[in-house]
């Protein structure tokens, strides 16, 4: 039996196939791209969990201080008592700013956003580099601890001076969290409030290849210095899609004003397809691992302050948005109102994030430097085809 001739494949590819063959695989926003390995932290969206150097972040928040977590991120392991004491002693000894540095901060325009002033104050520190000696990695570790120690003083000094108040010198008998309250307000609040603040610093410390850390790693990869990497990180963190969201959350809650207005507000926002600050995440799609711990701090602060308004607004917005859109709150959602209840002005929330994230940025700087490859992706050109330069008289 004669076999039926199979249909010959057409030699000419269809327009669609031709287009597909030349179209590069563009991952806009680098969605889903694994750019490198890291041993600093692991984000696991499938289980809504996060580990720093192998430890669950909620366990670190429950059992450790921010100083212990800073040591862990920078060194790879939790400190023993002797190591922690030495680390704390060093951090405390470096808190003071030079007179020239304070003078620079005092000259900043009073209307500048504190993220712009902290970015510039860190950059200034990079210009005052002294000879550190030792191996390059050791010198960078020194610089990292110096920034960890001085950034809170820079933020608090700027906060006091811009409000026409005298700056308050750091104390060496207080933890980092206690000392920050002392330098901002001249007093240290009750233990529960300090603990909530300390926990927020732990939760904000590190989050793998987020936008600001990746920015820092790109800068590091050119063999630039740690100050430049941190300054770039601060610039990226400022944006409201990243760290700036904690300020935007509180501005939003203040605009809503009362729990009674929360439901109509969010329904109107959803109907108008508005971006609701403090919700959504590039990696977590079923909930941010850090939110339950920070929400519990917000509940403690609500009890302590007696101001139930913000938690009321929080619960209504979260219930409706999660149920109806399936989009969950991220860490900025509870930390915005938590910082408000602690008494910090709204424009200090993202600088506080800097105080914490300096640990993650520094750990990534050290890691990138130890095994470097220049980060330089490709782009697909979408502009005009190549053309001749016309004489000026012939140009339209
Ligand atoms: N409010 C309203 N809609 C949101 C939203 C939010 N906060 N977050 C995500 N969505 C919607 C998007 O509009 C998009 O809808 P569409 O598919 O109909 O276009 C969908 O959810 C997917 O979001 P997408 O923007 O693709 O996710 P992403 O990974 O690019 O963005 C964020 C992640 C964080 C940038 C985004 O969720 C956001 O802008 N959140 C608000 C800012 C914020 O809280 N940032 C802090 C992050 S830790």
mmCIF file of C-alpha atoms in Angstrom, residues 388-396:
data_model
loop_
_atom_site.group_PDB
_atom_site.id
_atom_site.type_symbol
_atom_site.label_atom_id
_atom_site.label_comp_id
_atom_site.label_asym_id
_atom_site.label_seq_id
_atom_site.Cartn_x
_atom_site.Cartn_y
_atom_site.Cartn_z
ATOM 1 C CA UNK A 388 23.526 58.679 8.346
ATOM 2 C CA UNK A 389 24.277 61.946 10.118
ATOM 3 C CA UNK A 390 22.610 64.654 7.986
ATOM 4 C CA UNK A 391 24.226 68.027 7.460
ATOM 5 C CA UNK A 392 22.797 70.588 9.882
ATOM 6 C CA UNK A 393 21.026 72.482 7.090
ATOM 7 C CA UNK A 394 19.085 69.342 6.159
ATOM 8 C CA UNK A 395 17.834 68.547 9.662
ATOM 9 C CA UNK A 396 14.164 69.147 10.448
#
